[in-house]
PDB file of C-alpha atoms in Angstrom:
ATOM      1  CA  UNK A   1      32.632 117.329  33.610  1.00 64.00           C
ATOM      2  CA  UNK A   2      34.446 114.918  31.104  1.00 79.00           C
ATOM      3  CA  UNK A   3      33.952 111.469  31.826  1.00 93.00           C
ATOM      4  CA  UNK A   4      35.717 108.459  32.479  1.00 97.00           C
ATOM      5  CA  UNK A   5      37.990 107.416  29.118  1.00 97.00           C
ATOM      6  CA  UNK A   6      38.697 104.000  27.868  1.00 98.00           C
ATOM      7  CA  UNK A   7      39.932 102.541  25.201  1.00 97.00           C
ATOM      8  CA  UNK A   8      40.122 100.680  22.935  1.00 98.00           C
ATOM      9  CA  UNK A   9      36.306 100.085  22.679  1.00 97.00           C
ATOM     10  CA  UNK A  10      36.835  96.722  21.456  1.00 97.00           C
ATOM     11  CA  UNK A  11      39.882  94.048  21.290  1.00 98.00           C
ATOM     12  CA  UNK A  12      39.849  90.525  19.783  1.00 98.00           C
ATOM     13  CA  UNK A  13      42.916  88.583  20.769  1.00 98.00           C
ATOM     14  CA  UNK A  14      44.018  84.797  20.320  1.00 98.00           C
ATOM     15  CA  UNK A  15      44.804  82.798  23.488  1.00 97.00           C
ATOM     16  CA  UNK A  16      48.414  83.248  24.623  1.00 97.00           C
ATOM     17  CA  UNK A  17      48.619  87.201  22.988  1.00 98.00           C
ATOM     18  CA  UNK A  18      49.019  90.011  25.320  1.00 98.00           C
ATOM     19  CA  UNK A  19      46.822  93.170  25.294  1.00 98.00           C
ATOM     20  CA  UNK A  20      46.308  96.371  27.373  1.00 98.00           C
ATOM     21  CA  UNK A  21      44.193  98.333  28.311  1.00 98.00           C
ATOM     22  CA  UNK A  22      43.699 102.206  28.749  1.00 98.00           C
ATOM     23  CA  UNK A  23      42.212 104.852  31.073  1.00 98.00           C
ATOM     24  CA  UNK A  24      41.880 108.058  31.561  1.00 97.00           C
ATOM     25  CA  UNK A  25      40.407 109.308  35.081  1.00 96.00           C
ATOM     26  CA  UNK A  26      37.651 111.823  35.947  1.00 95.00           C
ATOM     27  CA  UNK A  27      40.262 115.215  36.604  1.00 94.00           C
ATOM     28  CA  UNK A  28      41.139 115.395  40.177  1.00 92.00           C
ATOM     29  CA  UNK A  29      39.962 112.265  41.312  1.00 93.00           C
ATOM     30  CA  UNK A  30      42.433 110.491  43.724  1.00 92.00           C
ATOM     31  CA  UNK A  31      41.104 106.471  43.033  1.00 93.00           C
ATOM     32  CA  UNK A  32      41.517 104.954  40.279  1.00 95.00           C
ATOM     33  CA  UNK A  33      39.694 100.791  39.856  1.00 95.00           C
ATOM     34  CA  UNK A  34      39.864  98.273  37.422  1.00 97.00           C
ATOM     35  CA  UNK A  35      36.927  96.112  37.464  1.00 96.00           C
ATOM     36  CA  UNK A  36      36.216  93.103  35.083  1.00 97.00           C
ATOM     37  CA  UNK A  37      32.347  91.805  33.844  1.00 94.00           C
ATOM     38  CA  UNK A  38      31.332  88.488  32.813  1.00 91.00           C
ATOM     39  CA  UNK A  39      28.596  88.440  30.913  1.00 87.00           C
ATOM     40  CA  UNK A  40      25.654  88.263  33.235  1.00 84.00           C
ATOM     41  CA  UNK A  41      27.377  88.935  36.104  1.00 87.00           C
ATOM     42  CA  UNK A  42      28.268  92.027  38.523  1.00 89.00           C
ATOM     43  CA  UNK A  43      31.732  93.985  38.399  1.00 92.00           C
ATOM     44  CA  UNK A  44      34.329  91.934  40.153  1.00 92.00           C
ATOM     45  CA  UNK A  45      37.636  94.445  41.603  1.00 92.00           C
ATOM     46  CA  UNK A  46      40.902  93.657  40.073  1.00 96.00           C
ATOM     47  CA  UNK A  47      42.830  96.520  41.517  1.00 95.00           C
ATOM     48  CA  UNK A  48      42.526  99.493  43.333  1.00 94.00           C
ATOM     49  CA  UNK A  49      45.412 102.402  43.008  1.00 94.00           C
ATOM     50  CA  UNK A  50      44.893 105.581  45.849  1.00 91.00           C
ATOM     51  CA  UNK A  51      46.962 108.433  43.852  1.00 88.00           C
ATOM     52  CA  UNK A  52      50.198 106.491  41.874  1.00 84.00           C
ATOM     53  CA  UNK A  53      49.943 103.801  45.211  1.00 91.00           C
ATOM     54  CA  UNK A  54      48.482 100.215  45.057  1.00 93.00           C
ATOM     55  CA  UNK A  55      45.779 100.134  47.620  1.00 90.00           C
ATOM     56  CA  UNK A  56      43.998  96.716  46.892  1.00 90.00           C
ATOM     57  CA  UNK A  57      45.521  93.769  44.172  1.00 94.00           C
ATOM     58  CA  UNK A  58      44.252  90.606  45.998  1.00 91.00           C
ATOM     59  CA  UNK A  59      41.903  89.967  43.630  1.00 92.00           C
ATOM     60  CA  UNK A  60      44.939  90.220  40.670  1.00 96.00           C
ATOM     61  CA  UNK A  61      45.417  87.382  38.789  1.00 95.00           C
ATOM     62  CA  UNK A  62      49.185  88.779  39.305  1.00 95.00           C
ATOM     63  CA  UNK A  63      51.041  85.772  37.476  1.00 96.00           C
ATOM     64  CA  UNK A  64      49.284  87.464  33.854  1.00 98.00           C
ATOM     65  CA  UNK A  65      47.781  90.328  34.790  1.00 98.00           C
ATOM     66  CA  UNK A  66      49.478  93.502  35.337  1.00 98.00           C
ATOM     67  CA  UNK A  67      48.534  97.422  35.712  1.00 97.00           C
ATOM     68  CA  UNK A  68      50.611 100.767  36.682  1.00 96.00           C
ATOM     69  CA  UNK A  69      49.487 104.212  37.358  1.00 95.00           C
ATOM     70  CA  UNK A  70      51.445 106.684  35.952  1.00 82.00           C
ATOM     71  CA  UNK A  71      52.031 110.145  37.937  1.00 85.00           C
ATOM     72  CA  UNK A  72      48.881 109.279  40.046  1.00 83.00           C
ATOM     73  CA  UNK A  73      46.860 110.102  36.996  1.00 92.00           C
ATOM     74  CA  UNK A  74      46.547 107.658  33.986  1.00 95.00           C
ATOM     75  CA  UNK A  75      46.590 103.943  34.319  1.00 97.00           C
ATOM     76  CA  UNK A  76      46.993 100.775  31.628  1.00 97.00           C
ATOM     77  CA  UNK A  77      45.632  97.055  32.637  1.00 98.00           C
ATOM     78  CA  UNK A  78      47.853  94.481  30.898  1.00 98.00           C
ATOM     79  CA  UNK A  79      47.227  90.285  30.444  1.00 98.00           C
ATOM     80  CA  UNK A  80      49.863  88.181  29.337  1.00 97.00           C
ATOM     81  CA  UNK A  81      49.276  85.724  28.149  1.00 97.00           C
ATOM     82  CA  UNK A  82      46.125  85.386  27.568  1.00 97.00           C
ATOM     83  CA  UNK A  83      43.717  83.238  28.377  1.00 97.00           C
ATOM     84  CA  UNK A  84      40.042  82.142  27.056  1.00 97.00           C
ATOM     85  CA  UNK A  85      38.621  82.651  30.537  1.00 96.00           C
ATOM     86  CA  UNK A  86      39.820  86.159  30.185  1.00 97.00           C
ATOM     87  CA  UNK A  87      37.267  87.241  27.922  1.00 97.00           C
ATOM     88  CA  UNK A  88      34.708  89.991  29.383  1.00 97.00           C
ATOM     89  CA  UNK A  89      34.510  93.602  29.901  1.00 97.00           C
ATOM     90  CA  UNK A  90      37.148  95.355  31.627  1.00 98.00           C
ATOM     91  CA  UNK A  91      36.207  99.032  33.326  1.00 98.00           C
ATOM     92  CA  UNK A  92      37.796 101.455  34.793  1.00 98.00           C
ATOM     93  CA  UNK A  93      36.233 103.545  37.672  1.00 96.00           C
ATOM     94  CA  UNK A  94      37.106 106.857  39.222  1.00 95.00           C
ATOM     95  CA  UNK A  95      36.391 108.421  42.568  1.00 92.00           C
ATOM     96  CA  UNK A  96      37.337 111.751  44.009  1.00 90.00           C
ATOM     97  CA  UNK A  97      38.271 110.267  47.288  1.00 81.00           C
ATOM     98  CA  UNK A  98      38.043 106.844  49.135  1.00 76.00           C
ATOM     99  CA  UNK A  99      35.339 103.954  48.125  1.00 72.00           C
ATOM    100  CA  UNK A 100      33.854 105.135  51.561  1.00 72.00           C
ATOM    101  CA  UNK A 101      33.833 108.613  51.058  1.00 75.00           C
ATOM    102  CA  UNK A 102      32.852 108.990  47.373  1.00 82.00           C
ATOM    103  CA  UNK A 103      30.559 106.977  45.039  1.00 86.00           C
ATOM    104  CA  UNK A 104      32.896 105.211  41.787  1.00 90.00           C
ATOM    105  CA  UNK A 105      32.251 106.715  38.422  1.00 94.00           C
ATOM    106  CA  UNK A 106      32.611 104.146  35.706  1.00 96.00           C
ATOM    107  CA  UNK A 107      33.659 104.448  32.069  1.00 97.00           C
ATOM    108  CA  UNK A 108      32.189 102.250  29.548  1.00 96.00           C
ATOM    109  CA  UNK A 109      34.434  99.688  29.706  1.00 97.00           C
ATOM    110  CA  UNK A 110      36.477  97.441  26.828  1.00 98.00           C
ATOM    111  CA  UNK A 111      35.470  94.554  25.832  1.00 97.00           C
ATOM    112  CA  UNK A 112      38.171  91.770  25.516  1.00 98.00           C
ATOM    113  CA  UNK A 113      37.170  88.288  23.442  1.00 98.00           C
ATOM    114  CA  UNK A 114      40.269  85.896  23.255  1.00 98.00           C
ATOM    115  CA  UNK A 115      39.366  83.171  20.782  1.00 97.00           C
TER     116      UNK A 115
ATOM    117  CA  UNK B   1       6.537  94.950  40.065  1.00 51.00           C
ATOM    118  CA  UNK B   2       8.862  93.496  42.737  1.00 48.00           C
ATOM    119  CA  UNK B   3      11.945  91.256  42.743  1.00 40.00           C
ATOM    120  CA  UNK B   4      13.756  89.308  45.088  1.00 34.00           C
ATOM    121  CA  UNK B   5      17.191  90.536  44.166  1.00 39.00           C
ATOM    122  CA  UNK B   6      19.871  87.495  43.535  1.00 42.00           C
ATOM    123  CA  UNK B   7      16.810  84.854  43.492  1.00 44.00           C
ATOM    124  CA  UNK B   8      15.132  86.687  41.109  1.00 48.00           C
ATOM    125  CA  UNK B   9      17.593  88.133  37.891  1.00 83.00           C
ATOM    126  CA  UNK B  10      14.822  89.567  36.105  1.00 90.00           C
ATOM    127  CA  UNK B  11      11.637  91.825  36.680  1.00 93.00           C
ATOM    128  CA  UNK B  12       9.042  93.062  33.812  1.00 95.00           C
ATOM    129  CA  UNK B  13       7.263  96.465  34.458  1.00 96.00           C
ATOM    130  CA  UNK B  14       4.439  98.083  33.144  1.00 97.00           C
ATOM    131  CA  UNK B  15       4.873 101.849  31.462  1.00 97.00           C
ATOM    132  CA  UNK B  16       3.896 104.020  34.422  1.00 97.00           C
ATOM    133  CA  UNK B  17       4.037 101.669  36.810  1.00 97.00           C
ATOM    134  CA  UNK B  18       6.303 101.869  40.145  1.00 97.00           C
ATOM    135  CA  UNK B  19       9.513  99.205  40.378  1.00 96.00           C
ATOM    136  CA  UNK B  20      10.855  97.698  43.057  1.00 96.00           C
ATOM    137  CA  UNK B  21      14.588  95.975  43.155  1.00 95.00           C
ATOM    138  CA  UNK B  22      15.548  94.477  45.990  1.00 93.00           C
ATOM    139  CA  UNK B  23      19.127  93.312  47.347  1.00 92.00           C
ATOM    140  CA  UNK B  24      20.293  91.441  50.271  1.00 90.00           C
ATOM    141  CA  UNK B  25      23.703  92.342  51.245  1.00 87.00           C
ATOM    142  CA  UNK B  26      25.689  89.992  53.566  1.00 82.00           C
ATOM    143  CA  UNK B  27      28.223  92.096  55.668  1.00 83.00           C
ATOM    144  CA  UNK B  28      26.227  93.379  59.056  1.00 83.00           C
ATOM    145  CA  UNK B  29      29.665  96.220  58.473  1.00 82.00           C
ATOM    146  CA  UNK B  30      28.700  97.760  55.216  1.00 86.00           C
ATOM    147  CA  UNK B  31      28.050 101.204  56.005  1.00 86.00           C
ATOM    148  CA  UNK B  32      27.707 102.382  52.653  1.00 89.00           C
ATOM    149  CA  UNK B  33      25.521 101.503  49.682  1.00 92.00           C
ATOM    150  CA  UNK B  34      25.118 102.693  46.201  1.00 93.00           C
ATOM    151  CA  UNK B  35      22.443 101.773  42.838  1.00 95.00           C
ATOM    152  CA  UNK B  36      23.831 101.714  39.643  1.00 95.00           C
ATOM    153  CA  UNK B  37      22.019 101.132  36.141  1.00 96.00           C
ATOM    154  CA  UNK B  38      23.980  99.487  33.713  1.00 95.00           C
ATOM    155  CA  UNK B  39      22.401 100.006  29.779  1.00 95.00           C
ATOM    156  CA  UNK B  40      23.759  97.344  27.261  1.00 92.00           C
ATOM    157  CA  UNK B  41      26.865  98.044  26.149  1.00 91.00           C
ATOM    158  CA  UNK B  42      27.824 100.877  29.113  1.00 94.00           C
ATOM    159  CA  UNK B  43      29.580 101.433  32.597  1.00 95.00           C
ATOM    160  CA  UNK B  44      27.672 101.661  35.996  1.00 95.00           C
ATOM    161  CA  UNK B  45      25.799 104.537  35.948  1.00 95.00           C
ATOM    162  CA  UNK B  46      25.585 106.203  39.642  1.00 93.00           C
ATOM    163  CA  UNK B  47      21.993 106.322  40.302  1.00 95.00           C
ATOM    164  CA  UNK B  48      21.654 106.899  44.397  1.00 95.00           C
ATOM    165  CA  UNK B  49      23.502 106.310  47.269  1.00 94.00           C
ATOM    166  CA  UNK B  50      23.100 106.013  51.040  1.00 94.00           C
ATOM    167  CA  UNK B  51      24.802 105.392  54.243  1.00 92.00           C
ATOM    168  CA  UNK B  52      23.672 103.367  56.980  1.00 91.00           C
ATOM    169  CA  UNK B  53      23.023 106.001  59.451  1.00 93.00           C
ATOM    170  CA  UNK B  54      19.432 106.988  57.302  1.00 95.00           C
ATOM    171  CA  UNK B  55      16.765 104.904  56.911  1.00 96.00           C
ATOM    172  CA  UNK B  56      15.600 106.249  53.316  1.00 97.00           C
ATOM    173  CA  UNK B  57      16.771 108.408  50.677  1.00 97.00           C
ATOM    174  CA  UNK B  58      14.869 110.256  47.411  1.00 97.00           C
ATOM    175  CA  UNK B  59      16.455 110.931  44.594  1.00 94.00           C
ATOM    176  CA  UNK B  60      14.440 112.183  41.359  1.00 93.00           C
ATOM    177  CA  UNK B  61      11.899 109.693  41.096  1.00 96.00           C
ATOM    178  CA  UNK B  62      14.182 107.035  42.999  1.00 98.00           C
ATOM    179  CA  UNK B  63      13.980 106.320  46.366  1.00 98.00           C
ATOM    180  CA  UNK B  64      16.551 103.811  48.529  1.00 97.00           C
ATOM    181  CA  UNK B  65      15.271 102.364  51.419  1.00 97.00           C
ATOM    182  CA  UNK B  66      17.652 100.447  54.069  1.00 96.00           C
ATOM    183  CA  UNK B  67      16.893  97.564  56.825  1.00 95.00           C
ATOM    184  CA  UNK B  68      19.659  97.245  58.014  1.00 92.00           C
ATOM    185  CA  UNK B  69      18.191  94.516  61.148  1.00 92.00           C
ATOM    186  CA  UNK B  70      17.498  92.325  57.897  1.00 93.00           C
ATOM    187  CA  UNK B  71      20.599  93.594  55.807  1.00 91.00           C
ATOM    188  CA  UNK B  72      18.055  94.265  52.958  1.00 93.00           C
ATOM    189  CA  UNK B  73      18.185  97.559  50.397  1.00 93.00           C
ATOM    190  CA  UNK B  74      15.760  97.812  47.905  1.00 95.00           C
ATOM    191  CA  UNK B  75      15.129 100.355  44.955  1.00 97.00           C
ATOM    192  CA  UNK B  76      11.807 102.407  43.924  1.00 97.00           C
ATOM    193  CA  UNK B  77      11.384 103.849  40.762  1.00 98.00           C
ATOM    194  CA  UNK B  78       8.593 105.259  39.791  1.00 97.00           C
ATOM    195  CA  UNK B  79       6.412 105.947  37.085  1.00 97.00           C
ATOM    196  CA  UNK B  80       8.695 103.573  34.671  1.00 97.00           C
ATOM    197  CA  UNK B  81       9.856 104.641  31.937  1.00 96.00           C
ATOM    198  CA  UNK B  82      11.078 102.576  28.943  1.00 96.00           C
ATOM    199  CA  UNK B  83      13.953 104.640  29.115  1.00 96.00           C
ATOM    200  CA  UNK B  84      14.824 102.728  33.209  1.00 97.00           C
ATOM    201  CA  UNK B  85      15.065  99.393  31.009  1.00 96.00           C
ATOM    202  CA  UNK B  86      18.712  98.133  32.163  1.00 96.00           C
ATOM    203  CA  UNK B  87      20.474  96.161  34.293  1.00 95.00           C
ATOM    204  CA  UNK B  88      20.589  97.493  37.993  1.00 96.00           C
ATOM    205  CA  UNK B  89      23.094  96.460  40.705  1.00 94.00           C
ATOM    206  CA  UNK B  90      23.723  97.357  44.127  1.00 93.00           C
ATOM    207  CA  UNK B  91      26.816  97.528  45.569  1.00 91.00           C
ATOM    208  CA  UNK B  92      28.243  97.781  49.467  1.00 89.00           C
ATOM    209  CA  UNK B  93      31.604  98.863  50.896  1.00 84.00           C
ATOM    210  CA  UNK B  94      33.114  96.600  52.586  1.00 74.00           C
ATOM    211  CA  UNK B  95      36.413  96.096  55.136  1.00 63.00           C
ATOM    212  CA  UNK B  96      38.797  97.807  54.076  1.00 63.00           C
ATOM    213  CA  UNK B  97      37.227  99.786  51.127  1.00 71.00           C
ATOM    214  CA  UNK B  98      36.694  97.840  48.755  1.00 76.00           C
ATOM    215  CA  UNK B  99      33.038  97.821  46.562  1.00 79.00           C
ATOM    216  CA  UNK B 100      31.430  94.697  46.180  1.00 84.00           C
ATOM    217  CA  UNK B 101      28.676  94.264  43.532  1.00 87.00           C
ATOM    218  CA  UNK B 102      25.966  91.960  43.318  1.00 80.00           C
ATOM    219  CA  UNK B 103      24.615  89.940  40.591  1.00 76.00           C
ATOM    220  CA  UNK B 104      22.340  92.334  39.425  1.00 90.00           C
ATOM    221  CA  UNK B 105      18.732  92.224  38.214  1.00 93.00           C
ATOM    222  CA  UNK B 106      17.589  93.090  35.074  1.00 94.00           C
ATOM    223  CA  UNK B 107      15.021  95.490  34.589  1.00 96.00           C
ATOM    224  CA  UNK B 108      12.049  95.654  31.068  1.00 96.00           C
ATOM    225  CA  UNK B 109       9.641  98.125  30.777  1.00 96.00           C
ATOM    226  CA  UNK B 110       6.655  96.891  28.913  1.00 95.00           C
ATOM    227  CA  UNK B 111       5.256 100.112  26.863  1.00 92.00           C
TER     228      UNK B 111
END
């Protein structure tokens, strides 16, 4: 079974520039998550999608950040403009059903540093 | 070796020995709880998971144990390996489905 996919790997960006992010769900699986990762610390939610729907964005920054799941499958993470505080790890997890139902499967993230 | 989860980020191990990571979850509603390993440079990896109607659960050389009177999982691994040197988190579902991690503790194995 193929993995979650992100990419890119790897993104430097100066304050103020936008960027986005890519992923590509485990086949068949329903939920879709964008996380983001300090350094040091644990995964904090940014959004949930159930299929193409939004199921959870109150953790959002929604005045710069921004994501969409196409056709229930695919889904891009966008930040404009950026900002220093932005810089981490962003990952994408997948899930075949629910959060309660089915444990998240994480790809291996990108890392953003905005200088 | 033992830790005391968020008081206690990191935990050194001897080869061979058995680990313990512990974590102290917060919401008395959490009714499911999964371990993930995290290697440098790498997602979550799903390690074990368990629901709060059981007590304990084995995986391959993993076991999960639940208190749920104290709200405290913890994390056995044994026979360390150098190869279990990461960062491990636990995280809980919470109202309404949504996973919350911890901080995580960070795991060496000593050869």
């Amino acid at each position: 079974e193929a993995g979650v996919a992100q990419s890119p790997r790897y993104k430097i960006i100066e304050k103020r520039q936008s960027v986005a992010f890519w992923c590509n769900p485990i086949s068949g699986h329903a939920t879709l998550y964008w996380y983001q990762q300090i350094l040091g610390q644990g995964p904090k939610l940014l959004i949930q999608f159930q299929n193409n729907g939004v199921v959870d964005d109150s953790q959002l920054p929604k005045d710069r950040f921004s994501a969409e799941r196409l056709k229930g499958v695919d889904s891009t993470l966008k930040i404009q403009p950026a900002k220093l505080e932005d810089s981490a790890v962003y990952l994408c997890a997948s899930s075949l059903d629910g959060p309660s139902v089915s444990p998240l499967h994480f790809g291996n993230g990108t890392r953003l540093t905005v200088t | 070796g033992e830790s005391v989860g968020l008081h206690l980020p990191t935990l050194s191990v001897q080869e061979g020995d058995n680990s313990i990571i512990n974590c102290a979850y917060s919401n008395s509603a959490s009714d499911y709880f999964i371990w993930y390993k995290q290697e440098s440079g790498k997602g979550p990896q799903f390690i074990i998971d368990i629901r709060s109607n059981m007590d304990k659960r084995q995986g391959q050389r993993v076991t999960v144990l639940l208190n749920k009177t104290v709200k405290h999982l913890s994390l056995q691994i044994a026979a360390t390996q150098p190869g279990d040197s990461a960062v491990y988190f636990c995280a809980e579902i919470r109202v309404p489905n949504q996973f919350y991690f911890g901080t995580g503790t960070s795991l060496t194995v000593i050869p």
